[in-house]
Amino acid sequence: MKIPQIPLSSPDITEPEIEAVVATLRSPHLSLGPRLTEFEATFTHLTGVEHAVAVSSGTAGLHLAMLALGIGPAHEVIVPSFTFIATANAIRYVGATPVFVDIDPITLNLSPAAVEQTITRRTRAILAVHTFGVPADMPALAAIAKRNNLALIEDACEALGGTIRTTSGIRAVGGFGDIAVFAFYPNKQITTGEGGVIVTRSAELAAHMRSLRNQGRSSSDTWLQHTELGYNYRLSEIACTLGIGQMKRLPEILTRREQIARHYHRELASVTELILPSLEIRNARISWFVYVVRLAKSFTSSDRDLILQNLEQAGIGCGCYFAPIHLQPAYTYLLQSAFLPVTEFVAGRTIALPFFNRIHESQIATVCDALKLAIQRIS
Ligand SMILES: *Cc1c(COP(=O)(O)O)cnc(C)c1O
């Protein structure tokens, strides 16, 4: 595979962060130490949610959320298909059935009306995703969950630092569900290499997830006492140290990412063949995760694939987020003919463009010129 000159994403790690990691490497604590506590505290601080539990990945966090909420084989969980596969996989890890619901064509998030229509007697939870960092309509989803006695989980893996304006003020993404999960793979807003953090207002759920993260131990004082079947989903002190440094810069990172989105918007605003992501969403602050444009209705998914090929040949990293989960081979077992017209329509026309903190304006110009040229070629 040719390495693109302008990558799709790229981590942003500073010298002080590298030095901090080296200092941890020289310390006696490489797991379950002071950096874990400090990293977790940055999340209670950011979200205003009382308890934070750091884990080895966002996927591990979603798995623990399902377990802690007692979701199992008898249950259905409502989830979008237009998301990263880990969201739905977590439901399957506990033997429950994902039930896919269509999305809003503007926010690309779960449509609350469609969610309400999909609830059955087996429905146990709604797993909402803040897709591409655009906050989902959590006040509406929380009301539906409450009316129907369902658990509400936020997959906030793409939306660190996003906020929602409610009747009671501005609230952070992650503070609406019974449990919310953030993730730090290298393409996310901040990275720990691999990692995740779960937040919850429930002391009981937090204690349970801490135990499950650590082989089902009731506490680290009783190293060989295991209360229940647990996992090794711990996050190392090395990763936590990097996370602490990254979290310190979160405000500037979010500002920078928003600037990049605005820059792309200016460069592409006149291209009538494209639908650009909205810069503003009603009552919410977007935490820009990726910059995904969509081709207009007159284009097909093979047109899109040709454009992606063209961009790749020009040395530009690009992607087609997301391939809907209900169409993945790993999900054909469901045999449920999900009718998700918006999901399928949108997914066939997306083009994710290079998007990372240190992208230069001249690189954005190069990407936009190559995209315009590729569109002209097929029109
Ligand atoms: C990144 C991501 C996850 C978690 O990914 P990990 O690689 O396991 O950290 C989960 N859901 C969504 C929507 C994501 O984008």
mmCIF file of C-alpha atoms and ligand atoms in Angstrom:
data_model
loop_
_atom_site.group_PDB
_atom_site.id
_atom_site.type_symbol
_atom_site.label_atom_id
_atom_site.label_comp_id
_atom_site.label_asym_id
_atom_site.label_seq_id
_atom_site.Cartn_x
_atom_site.Cartn_y
_atom_site.Cartn_z
ATOM 1 C CA MET A 1 0.000 0.000 0.000
ATOM 2 C CA LYS A 2 1.235 3.464 -0.914
ATOM 3 C CA ILE A 3 1.721 5.694 2.121
ATOM 4 C CA PRO A 4 -0.266 8.898 1.571
ATOM 5 C CA GLN A 5 1.621 12.201 1.614
ATOM 6 C CA ILE A 6 -1.284 13.717 3.495
ATOM 7 C CA PRO A 7 -2.605 11.122 5.954
ATOM 8 C CA LEU A 8 -6.268 10.735 6.888
ATOM 9 C CA SER A 9 -5.386 11.232 10.542
ATOM 10 C CA SER A 10 -2.288 11.706 12.628
ATOM 11 C CA PRO A 11 -1.679 11.824 16.405
ATOM 12 C CA ASP A 12 -0.475 15.048 18.021
ATOM 13 C CA ILE A 13 1.978 14.321 20.843
ATOM 14 C CA THR A 14 4.215 17.029 22.327
ATOM 15 C CA GLU A 15 7.721 16.828 23.842
ATOM 16 C CA PRO A 16 6.476 17.473 27.419
ATOM 17 C CA GLU A 17 4.065 14.540 27.004
ATOM 18 C CA ILE A 18 6.910 12.294 25.828
ATOM 19 C CA GLU A 19 9.026 13.403 28.810
ATOM 20 C CA ALA A 20 6.171 12.661 31.199
ATOM 21 C CA VAL A 21 5.830 9.160 29.741
ATOM 22 C CA VAL A 22 9.576 8.602 30.158
ATOM 23 C CA ALA A 23 9.342 9.708 33.812
ATOM 24 C CA THR A 24 6.577 7.133 34.377
ATOM 25 C CA LEU A 25 8.764 4.465 32.787
ATOM 26 C CA ARG A 26 11.432 5.306 35.411
ATOM 27 C CA SER A 27 8.874 5.046 38.243
ATOM 28 C CA PRO A 28 7.926 1.873 40.159
ATOM 29 C CA HIS A 29 4.268 2.088 39.061
ATOM 30 C CA LEU A 30 3.383 0.788 35.609
ATOM 31 C CA SER A 31 -0.194 -0.332 36.373
ATOM 32 C CA LEU A 32 -2.942 0.664 38.868
ATOM 33 C CA GLY A 33 -0.914 3.612 40.185
ATOM 34 C CA PRO A 34 -1.248 7.357 40.722
ATOM 35 C CA ARG A 35 -1.546 8.273 37.016
ATOM 36 C CA LEU A 36 -4.682 6.151 36.651
ATOM 37 C CA THR A 37 -6.423 8.099 39.426
ATOM 38 C CA GLU A 38 -5.234 11.401 37.968
ATOM 39 C CA PHE A 39 -6.344 10.525 34.430
ATOM 40 C CA GLU A 40 -9.771 9.404 35.655
ATOM 41 C CA ALA A 41 -10.138 12.676 37.605
ATOM 42 C CA THR A 42 -9.736 14.701 34.381
ATOM 43 C CA PHE A 43 -12.948 13.026 33.167
ATOM 44 C CA THR A 44 -15.056 13.671 36.249
ATOM 45 C CA HIS A 45 -13.834 17.262 35.964
ATOM 46 C CA LEU A 46 -14.629 17.602 32.243
ATOM 47 C CA THR A 47 -18.048 15.929 32.294
ATOM 48 C CA GLY A 48 -19.287 16.768 35.784
ATOM 49 C CA VAL A 49 -20.119 13.067 36.148
ATOM 50 C CA GLU A 50 -19.038 11.698 39.552
ATOM 51 C CA HIS A 51 -17.250 8.461 38.618
ATOM 52 C CA ALA A 52 -14.709 7.647 35.892
ATOM 53 C CA VAL A 53 -13.177 4.237 35.153
ATOM 54 C CA ALA A 54 -10.261 4.054 32.697
ATOM 55 C CA VAL A 55 -10.077 0.914 30.541
ATOM 56 C CA SER A 56 -7.894 -0.580 27.820
ATOM 57 C CA SER A 57 -10.098 0.559 24.893
ATOM 58 C CA GLY A 58 -13.414 2.131 24.019
ATOM 59 C CA THR A 59 -14.662 -1.303 23.012
ATOM 60 C CA ALA A 60 -13.741 -2.715 26.435
ATOM 61 C CA GLY A 61 -15.621 0.206 28.010
ATOM 62 C CA LEU A 62 -18.766 -0.538 25.999
ATOM 63 C CA HIS A 63 -18.516 -4.227 26.945
ATOM 64 C CA LEU A 64 -18.292 -3.370 30.662
ATOM 65 C CA ALA A 65 -21.235 -0.979 30.316
ATOM 66 C CA MET A 66 -23.396 -3.800 28.922
ATOM 67 C CA LEU A 67 -22.299 -6.195 31.690
ATOM 68 C CA ALA A 68 -22.787 -3.682 34.514
ATOM 69 C CA LEU A 69 -26.302 -2.844 33.303
ATOM 70 C CA GLY A 70 -27.211 -6.533 33.345
ATOM 71 C CA ILE A 71 -27.887 -6.703 29.612
ATOM 72 C CA GLY A 72 -27.950 -10.295 28.362
ATOM 73 C CA PRO A 73 -29.351 -12.857 25.916
ATOM 74 C CA ALA A 74 -33.007 -12.032 26.554
ATOM 75 C CA HIS A 75 -32.563 -8.397 25.603
ATOM 76 C CA GLU A 76 -32.669 -6.125 22.581
ATOM 77 C CA VAL A 77 -30.581 -2.960 22.443
ATOM 78 C CA ILE A 78 -31.472 -0.147 20.044
ATOM 79 C CA VAL A 79 -28.430 1.175 18.181
ATOM 80 C CA PRO A 80 -27.573 2.936 14.907
ATOM 81 C CA SER A 81 -26.127 0.936 12.011
ATOM 82 C CA PHE A 82 -24.274 4.045 10.799
ATOM 83 C CA THR A 83 -21.423 3.763 13.322
ATOM 84 C CA PHE A 84 -18.146 1.975 13.996
ATOM 85 C CA ILE A 85 -18.657 -1.764 14.396
ATOM 86 C CA ALA A 86 -17.499 -1.797 18.054
ATOM 87 C CA THR A 87 -20.763 -0.137 19.093
ATOM 88 C CA ALA A 88 -22.869 -3.101 17.990
ATOM 89 C CA ASN A 89 -20.241 -5.746 18.826
ATOM 90 C CA ALA A 90 -20.444 -4.799 22.516
ATOM 91 C CA ILE A 91 -24.143 -5.756 22.470
ATOM 92 C CA ARG A 92 -23.278 -9.158 21.010
ATOM 93 C CA TYR A 93 -20.491 -9.810 23.547
ATOM 94 C CA VAL A 94 -23.202 -10.190 26.225
ATOM 95 C CA GLY A 95 -25.462 -12.258 23.970
ATOM 96 C CA ALA A 96 -28.037 -9.515 23.432
ATOM 97 C CA THR A 97 -29.532 -8.561 20.048
ATOM 98 C CA PRO A 98 -28.677 -5.268 18.352
ATOM 99 C CA VAL A 99 -31.745 -3.680 16.767
ATOM 100 C CA PHE A 100 -30.706 -1.129 14.163
ATOM 101 C CA VAL A 101 -32.539 2.142 13.788
ATOM 102 C CA ASP A 102 -32.237 4.766 11.072
ATOM 103 C CA ILE A 103 -30.539 8.140 11.451
ATOM 104 C CA ASP A 104 -31.377 11.794 11.019
ATOM 105 C CA PRO A 105 -30.086 12.966 7.592
ATOM 106 C CA ILE A 106 -28.526 16.150 9.030
ATOM 107 C CA THR A 107 -26.904 15.090 12.315
ATOM 108 C CA LEU A 108 -26.391 11.468 11.158
ATOM 109 C CA ASN A 109 -27.393 10.429 14.705
ATOM 110 C CA LEU A 110 -30.212 8.153 15.927
ATOM 111 C CA SER A 111 -33.605 9.551 15.040
ATOM 112 C CA PRO A 112 -35.547 9.706 18.350
ATOM 113 C CA ALA A 113 -38.870 9.148 16.556
ATOM 114 C CA ALA A 114 -37.530 5.992 14.901
ATOM 115 C CA VAL A 115 -36.159 4.792 18.253
ATOM 116 C CA GLU A 116 -39.557 5.093 19.903
ATOM 117 C CA GLN A 117 -41.224 3.057 17.135
ATOM 118 C CA THR A 118 -38.702 0.248 17.520
ATOM 119 C CA ILE A 119 -39.203 -0.446 21.238
ATOM 120 C CA THR A 120 -40.560 -3.912 22.023
ATOM 121 C CA ARG A 121 -41.143 -5.846 25.254
ATOM 122 C CA ARG A 122 -37.585 -7.207 24.956
ATOM 123 C CA THR A 123 -35.920 -3.787 24.582
ATOM 124 C CA ARG A 124 -33.632 -3.161 27.523
ATOM 125 C CA ALA A 125 -31.475 -0.211 26.460
ATOM 126 C CA ILE A 126 -30.765 2.520 23.923
ATOM 127 C CA LEU A 127 -27.113 2.800 22.861
ATOM 128 C CA ALA A 128 -26.751 6.268 21.334
ATOM 129 C CA VAL A 129 -23.662 7.341 19.380
ATOM 130 C CA HIS A 130 -22.427 10.933 18.975
ATOM 131 C CA THR A 131 -21.427 10.237 15.393
ATOM 132 C CA PHE A 132 -18.399 12.126 14.034
ATOM 133 C CA GLY A 133 -18.456 14.198 17.251
ATOM 134 C CA VAL A 134 -21.918 15.676 16.655
ATOM 135 C CA PRO A 135 -23.895 15.353 19.893
ATOM 136 C CA ALA A 136 -26.996 13.158 19.574
ATOM 137 C CA ASP A 137 -30.361 14.500 20.735
ATOM 138 C CA MET A 138 -29.822 13.288 24.307
ATOM 139 C CA PRO A 139 -32.686 15.212 25.956
ATOM 140 C CA ALA A 140 -35.164 13.483 23.580
ATOM 141 C CA LEU A 141 -33.519 10.073 23.957
ATOM 142 C CA ALA A 142 -33.378 10.421 27.756
ATOM 143 C CA ALA A 143 -37.101 11.203 27.820
ATOM 144 C CA ILE A 144 -37.854 8.118 25.699
ATOM 145 C CA ALA A 145 -35.647 5.945 27.929
ATOM 146 C CA LYS A 146 -37.377 7.222 31.038
ATOM 147 C CA ARG A 147 -40.926 6.756 29.675
ATOM 148 C CA ASN A 148 -40.127 3.182 28.656
ATOM 149 C CA ASN A 149 -37.946 2.232 31.627
ATOM 150 C CA LEU A 150 -34.857 1.603 29.457
ATOM 151 C CA ALA A 151 -31.176 2.058 30.216
ATOM 152 C CA LEU A 152 -29.437 4.759 28.181
ATOM 153 C CA ILE A 153 -25.787 4.379 27.160
ATOM 154 C CA GLU A 154 -23.733 6.988 25.330
ATOM 155 C CA ASP A 155 -21.056 5.855 22.901
ATOM 156 C CA ALA A 156 -19.119 9.123 23.216
ATOM 157 C CA CYS A 157 -15.982 7.613 21.645
ATOM 158 C CA GLU A 158 -16.040 10.229 18.872
ATOM 159 C CA ALA A 159 -17.244 13.221 20.880
ATOM 160 C CA LEU A 160 -14.846 14.058 23.709
ATOM 161 C CA GLY A 161 -15.512 17.624 24.842
ATOM 162 C CA GLY A 162 -18.794 18.076 22.957
ATOM 163 C CA THR A 163 -21.615 19.830 24.823
ATOM 164 C CA ILE A 164 -25.401 20.114 24.669
ATOM 165 C CA ARG A 165 -27.512 23.091 25.722
ATOM 166 C CA THR A 166 -30.469 21.952 27.846
ATOM 167 C CA THR A 167 -33.184 23.737 29.794
ATOM 168 C CA SER A 168 -30.894 23.389 32.833
ATOM 169 C CA GLY A 169 -27.785 24.848 31.137
ATOM 170 C CA ILE A 170 -24.887 23.591 29.035
ATOM 171 C CA ARG A 171 -23.941 19.990 29.792
ATOM 172 C CA ALA A 172 -21.056 17.834 28.584
ATOM 173 C CA VAL A 173 -21.565 14.861 26.323
ATOM 174 C CA GLY A 174 -21.247 11.791 28.561
ATOM 175 C CA GLY A 175 -23.462 13.229 31.278
ATOM 176 C CA PHE A 176 -26.818 12.094 29.868
ATOM 177 C CA GLY A 177 -26.672 8.305 29.893
ATOM 178 C CA ASP A 178 -26.581 5.864 32.790
ATOM 179 C CA ILE A 179 -23.113 5.137 31.438
ATOM 180 C CA ALA A 180 -20.982 6.848 28.759
ATOM 181 C CA VAL A 181 -17.761 5.716 27.088
ATOM 182 C CA PHE A 182 -14.868 7.709 25.564
ATOM 183 C CA ALA A 183 -11.985 6.285 23.481
ATOM 184 C CA PHE A 184 -8.377 7.206 22.657
ATOM 185 C CA TYR A 185 -7.221 5.250 19.620
ATOM 186 C CA PRO A 186 -4.634 7.352 17.689
ATOM 187 C CA ASN A 187 -7.224 8.876 15.324
ATOM 188 C CA LYS A 188 -9.409 10.302 18.126
ATOM 189 C CA GLN A 189 -9.350 13.867 19.496
ATOM 190 C CA ILE A 190 -6.829 12.748 22.142
ATOM 191 C CA THR A 191 -4.871 9.506 22.236
ATOM 192 C CA THR A 192 -3.285 7.133 24.739
ATOM 193 C CA GLY A 193 -2.254 4.722 21.949
ATOM 194 C CA GLU A 194 -5.116 2.466 22.995
ATOM 195 C CA GLY A 195 -7.533 3.327 25.780
ATOM 196 C CA GLY A 196 -10.943 4.371 26.983
ATOM 197 C CA VAL A 197 -12.758 5.950 29.923
ATOM 198 C CA ILE A 198 -16.228 5.089 31.226
ATOM 199 C CA VAL A 199 -18.205 7.679 33.221
ATOM 200 C CA THR A 200 -21.296 7.134 35.369
ATOM 201 C CA ARG A 201 -23.199 8.909 38.149
ATOM 202 C CA SER A 202 -23.818 5.588 39.907
ATOM 203 C CA ALA A 203 -21.260 4.616 42.592
ATOM 204 C CA GLU A 204 -22.558 1.058 42.369
ATOM 205 C CA LEU A 205 -22.111 0.735 38.579
ATOM 206 C CA ALA A 206 -18.647 2.338 38.851
ATOM 207 C CA ALA A 207 -17.519 -0.113 41.547
ATOM 208 C CA HIS A 208 -18.838 -3.041 39.517
ATOM 209 C CA MET A 209 -17.028 -1.903 36.362
ATOM 210 C CA ARG A 210 -13.778 -1.313 38.327
ATOM 211 C CA SER A 211 -14.009 -4.895 39.539
ATOM 212 C CA LEU A 212 -14.806 -6.312 36.078
ATOM 213 C CA ARG A 213 -11.877 -4.343 34.619
ATOM 214 C CA ASN A 214 -9.555 -6.027 37.123
ATOM 215 C CA GLN A 215 -10.352 -9.771 36.806
ATOM 216 C CA GLY A 216 -13.461 -9.540 38.993
ATOM 217 C CA ARG A 217 -11.480 -8.603 42.096
ATOM 218 C CA SER A 218 -13.437 -6.783 44.781
ATOM 219 C CA SER A 219 -10.399 -4.576 45.473
ATOM 220 C CA SER A 220 -6.690 -4.571 44.723
ATOM 221 C CA ASP A 221 -5.977 -5.543 48.386
ATOM 222 C CA THR A 222 -7.401 -8.983 47.753
ATOM 223 C CA TRP A 223 -5.356 -9.873 44.682
ATOM 224 C CA LEU A 224 -6.372 -13.546 44.592
ATOM 225 C CA GLN A 225 -10.023 -13.158 45.525
ATOM 226 C CA HIS A 226 -12.317 -13.018 42.516
ATOM 227 C CA THR A 227 -15.960 -12.236 43.157
ATOM 228 C CA GLU A 228 -17.127 -12.950 39.607
ATOM 229 C CA LEU A 229 -15.902 -13.570 36.079
ATOM 230 C CA GLY A 230 -13.833 -10.526 35.173
ATOM 231 C CA TYR A 231 -11.466 -9.315 32.485
ATOM 232 C CA ASN A 232 -8.108 -7.636 32.133
ATOM 233 C CA TYR A 233 -9.304 -4.308 30.772
ATOM 234 C CA ARG A 234 -6.842 -2.181 32.791
ATOM 235 C CA LEU A 235 -5.121 0.878 31.293
ATOM 236 C CA SER A 236 -1.377 1.133 32.000
ATOM 237 C CA GLU A 237 0.236 4.032 33.861
ATOM 238 C CA ILE A 238 2.189 4.737 30.673
ATOM 239 C CA ALA A 239 -1.014 5.265 28.702
ATOM 240 C CA CYS A 240 -2.623 7.259 31.542
ATOM 241 C CA THR A 241 0.397 9.594 31.679
ATOM 242 C CA LEU A 242 0.045 10.363 27.975
ATOM 243 C CA GLY A 243 -3.692 10.863 28.485
ATOM 244 C CA ILE A 244 -3.164 13.382 31.297
ATOM 245 C CA GLY A 245 -0.911 15.478 29.058
ATOM 246 C CA GLN A 246 -3.350 15.279 26.160
ATOM 247 C CA MET A 247 -6.344 16.198 28.338
ATOM 248 C CA LYS A 248 -4.529 19.374 29.474
ATOM 249 C CA ARG A 249 -4.530 20.524 25.848
ATOM 250 C CA LEU A 250 -8.110 19.463 25.078
ATOM 251 C CA PRO A 251 -9.537 23.017 24.882
ATOM 252 C CA GLU A 252 -6.902 24.118 22.354
ATOM 253 C CA ILE A 253 -7.240 20.842 20.439
ATOM 254 C CA LEU A 254 -11.004 21.318 20.075
ATOM 255 C CA THR A 255 -10.557 24.932 18.956
ATOM 256 C CA ARG A 256 -7.946 23.921 16.397
ATOM 257 C CA ARG A 257 -10.127 21.124 15.005
ATOM 258 C CA GLU A 258 -13.058 23.487 14.645
ATOM 259 C CA GLN A 259 -10.819 25.945 12.758
ATOM 260 C CA ILE A 260 -9.801 23.173 10.357
ATOM 261 C CA ALA A 261 -13.448 22.264 9.740
ATOM 262 C CA ARG A 262 -14.238 25.934 9.006
ATOM 263 C CA HIS A 263 -11.275 26.132 6.662
ATOM 264 C CA TYR A 264 -12.459 23.090 4.698
ATOM 265 C CA HIS A 265 -15.935 24.602 4.607
ATOM 266 C CA ARG A 266 -14.660 27.828 3.025
ATOM 267 C CA GLU A 267 -12.604 25.927 0.447
ATOM 268 C CA LEU A 268 -15.478 23.631 -0.555
ATOM 269 C CA ALA A 269 -18.542 25.840 -0.076
ATOM 270 C CA SER A 270 -18.872 26.534 -3.814
ATOM 271 C CA VAL A 271 -18.721 22.875 -4.892
ATOM 272 C CA THR A 272 -22.357 22.151 -5.725
ATOM 273 C CA GLU A 273 -21.713 18.408 -6.080
ATOM 274 C CA LEU A 274 -20.957 18.167 -2.346
ATOM 275 C CA ILE A 275 -23.007 18.233 0.841
ATOM 276 C CA LEU A 276 -20.747 19.600 3.572
ATOM 277 C CA PRO A 277 -21.112 18.775 7.270
ATOM 278 C CA SER A 278 -23.008 21.494 9.167
ATOM 279 C CA LEU A 279 -20.664 23.788 11.072
ATOM 280 C CA GLU A 280 -23.335 24.436 13.680
ATOM 281 C CA ILE A 281 -25.881 22.086 15.206
ATOM 282 C CA ARG A 282 -28.833 23.471 17.157
ATOM 283 C CA ASN A 283 -28.216 23.503 20.930
ATOM 284 C CA ALA A 284 -24.864 21.731 20.753
ATOM 285 C CA ARG A 285 -21.129 22.199 20.411
ATOM 286 C CA ILE A 286 -19.556 19.746 17.996
ATOM 287 C CA SER A 287 -16.279 18.098 19.020
ATOM 288 C CA TRP A 288 -14.804 17.676 15.534
ATOM 289 C CA PHE A 289 -13.636 14.067 15.127
ATOM 290 C CA VAL A 290 -13.479 13.742 11.341
ATOM 291 C CA TYR A 291 -14.389 15.869 8.339
ATOM 292 C CA VAL A 292 -16.771 13.872 6.165
ATOM 293 C CA VAL A 293 -18.304 15.351 3.015
ATOM 294 C CA ARG A 294 -21.068 13.658 1.029
ATOM 295 C CA LEU A 295 -21.697 13.491 -2.709
ATOM 296 C CA ALA A 296 -25.008 14.875 -3.971
ATOM 297 C CA LYS A 297 -27.950 12.609 -4.816
ATOM 298 C CA SER A 298 -27.039 12.306 -8.508
ATOM 299 C CA PHE A 299 -23.885 10.310 -7.664
ATOM 300 C CA THR A 300 -23.694 6.573 -6.981
ATOM 301 C CA SER A 301 -21.517 4.690 -4.533
ATOM 302 C CA SER A 302 -19.298 3.554 -7.427
ATOM 303 C CA ASP A 303 -18.760 7.236 -8.321
ATOM 304 C CA ARG A 304 -17.707 7.740 -4.716
ATOM 305 C CA ASP A 305 -15.320 4.783 -4.852
ATOM 306 C CA LEU A 306 -13.709 6.188 -8.022
ATOM 307 C CA ILE A 307 -13.176 9.535 -6.291
ATOM 308 C CA LEU A 308 -11.578 7.773 -3.299
ATOM 309 C CA GLN A 309 -9.238 5.925 -5.695
ATOM 310 C CA ASN A 310 -8.335 9.198 -7.372
ATOM 311 C CA LEU A 311 -7.527 10.842 -4.058
ATOM 312 C CA GLU A 312 -5.423 7.886 -2.957
ATOM 313 C CA GLN A 313 -3.468 8.032 -6.201
ATOM 314 C CA ALA A 314 -2.835 11.719 -5.523
ATOM 315 C CA GLY A 315 -1.275 10.763 -2.162
ATOM 316 C CA ILE A 316 -4.257 11.843 -0.095
ATOM 317 C CA GLY A 317 -5.531 9.652 2.738
ATOM 318 C CA CYS A 318 -9.308 9.265 2.665
ATOM 319 C CA GLY A 319 -12.029 6.928 3.886
ATOM 320 C CA CYS A 320 -15.691 6.104 3.519
ATOM 321 C CA TYR A 321 -17.099 6.203 7.064
ATOM 322 C CA PHE A 322 -19.215 4.224 7.712
ATOM 323 C CA ALA A 323 -19.974 0.928 6.034
ATOM 324 C CA PRO A 324 -23.369 0.236 7.678
ATOM 325 C CA ILE A 325 -23.131 -2.533 10.268
ATOM 326 C CA HIS A 326 -26.318 -4.318 9.171
ATOM 327 C CA LEU A 327 -24.691 -4.926 5.769
ATOM 328 C CA GLN A 328 -21.451 -6.375 7.184
ATOM 329 C CA PRO A 329 -20.817 -10.118 6.701
ATOM 330 C CA ALA A 330 -20.362 -10.445 10.487
ATOM 331 C CA TYR A 331 -23.992 -9.352 10.911
ATOM 332 C CA THR A 332 -25.821 -11.398 8.280
ATOM 333 C CA TYR A 333 -26.733 -13.866 11.095
ATOM 334 C CA LEU A 334 -29.413 -11.412 12.201
ATOM 335 C CA LEU A 335 -31.513 -12.246 9.119
ATOM 336 C CA GLN A 336 -33.519 -9.175 9.971
ATOM 337 C CA SER A 337 -34.274 -7.141 6.874
ATOM 338 C CA ALA A 338 -33.547 -3.813 8.509
ATOM 339 C CA PHE A 339 -35.065 -0.986 6.502
ATOM 340 C CA LEU A 340 -32.595 1.857 6.933
ATOM 341 C CA PRO A 341 -32.945 4.065 3.838
ATOM 342 C CA VAL A 342 -31.188 7.145 5.242
ATOM 343 C CA THR A 343 -28.265 5.075 6.554
ATOM 344 C CA GLU A 344 -27.778 3.323 3.206
ATOM 345 C CA PHE A 345 -28.225 6.503 1.193
ATOM 346 C CA VAL A 346 -25.703 8.467 3.276
ATOM 347 C CA ALA A 347 -23.161 5.654 3.664
ATOM 348 C CA GLY A 348 -22.829 5.177 -0.101
ATOM 349 C CA ARG A 349 -21.800 8.784 -0.660
ATOM 350 C CA THR A 350 -19.426 9.724 2.166
ATOM 351 C CA ILE A 351 -15.829 10.846 1.703
ATOM 352 C CA ALA A 352 -13.724 11.394 4.844
ATOM 353 C CA LEU A 353 -10.910 13.894 4.206
ATOM 354 C CA PRO A 354 -7.546 14.279 6.006
ATOM 355 C CA PHE A 355 -8.276 15.771 9.420
ATOM 356 C CA PHE A 356 -5.740 16.138 12.250
ATOM 357 C CA ASN A 357 -4.527 18.906 14.573
ATOM 358 C CA ARG A 358 -1.310 19.636 12.711
ATOM 359 C CA ILE A 359 -2.687 19.717 9.176
ATOM 360 C CA HIS A 360 -1.373 22.771 7.353
ATOM 361 C CA GLU A 361 -3.613 25.156 5.394
ATOM 362 C CA SER A 362 -1.637 24.422 2.239
ATOM 363 C CA GLN A 363 -2.379 20.715 2.749
ATOM 364 C CA ILE A 364 -6.092 21.494 3.051
ATOM 365 C CA ALA A 365 -5.840 23.411 -0.236
ATOM 366 C CA THR A 366 -4.094 20.438 -1.894
ATOM 367 C CA VAL A 367 -6.814 18.065 -0.665
ATOM 368 C CA CYS A 368 -9.628 20.329 -1.867
ATOM 369 C CA ASP A 369 -8.046 20.840 -5.308
ATOM 370 C CA ALA A 370 -7.602 17.082 -5.739
ATOM 371 C CA LEU A 371 -11.194 16.459 -4.638
ATOM 372 C CA LYS A 372 -12.582 19.051 -7.070
ATOM 373 C CA LEU A 373 -10.537 17.547 -9.901
ATOM 374 C CA ALA A 374 -11.701 14.012 -9.065
ATOM 375 C CA ILE A 375 -15.338 15.148 -9.094
ATOM 376 C CA GLN A 376 -14.892 16.899 -12.470
ATOM 377 C CA ARG A 377 -13.382 13.731 -13.920
ATOM 378 C CA ILE A 378 -16.461 11.636 -13.246
ATOM 379 C CA SER A 379 -19.126 14.300 -13.870
HETATM 380 C C1 LIG B 1 -13.384 4.577 18.272
HETATM 381 C C2 LIG B 1 -14.743 4.128 18.546
HETATM 382 C C3 LIG B 1 -15.023 3.129 19.500
HETATM 383 C C4 LIG B 1 -13.985 2.442 20.346
HETATM 384 O O1 LIG B 1 -12.862 2.077 19.686
HETATM 385 P P1 LIG B 1 -11.569 1.435 20.367
HETATM 386 O O2 LIG B 1 -10.670 1.287 19.200
HETATM 387 O O3 LIG B 1 -11.985 0.143 20.972
HETATM 388 O O4 LIG B 1 -11.049 2.367 21.402
HETATM 389 C C5 LIG B 1 -16.342 2.816 19.728
HETATM 390 N N1 LIG B 1 -17.338 3.410 19.066
HETATM 391 C C6 LIG B 1 -17.115 4.368 18.144
HETATM 392 C C7 LIG B 1 -18.281 5.005 17.478
HETATM 393 C C8 LIG B 1 -15.815 4.735 17.840
HETATM 394 O O5 LIG B 1 -15.585 5.669 16.899
#
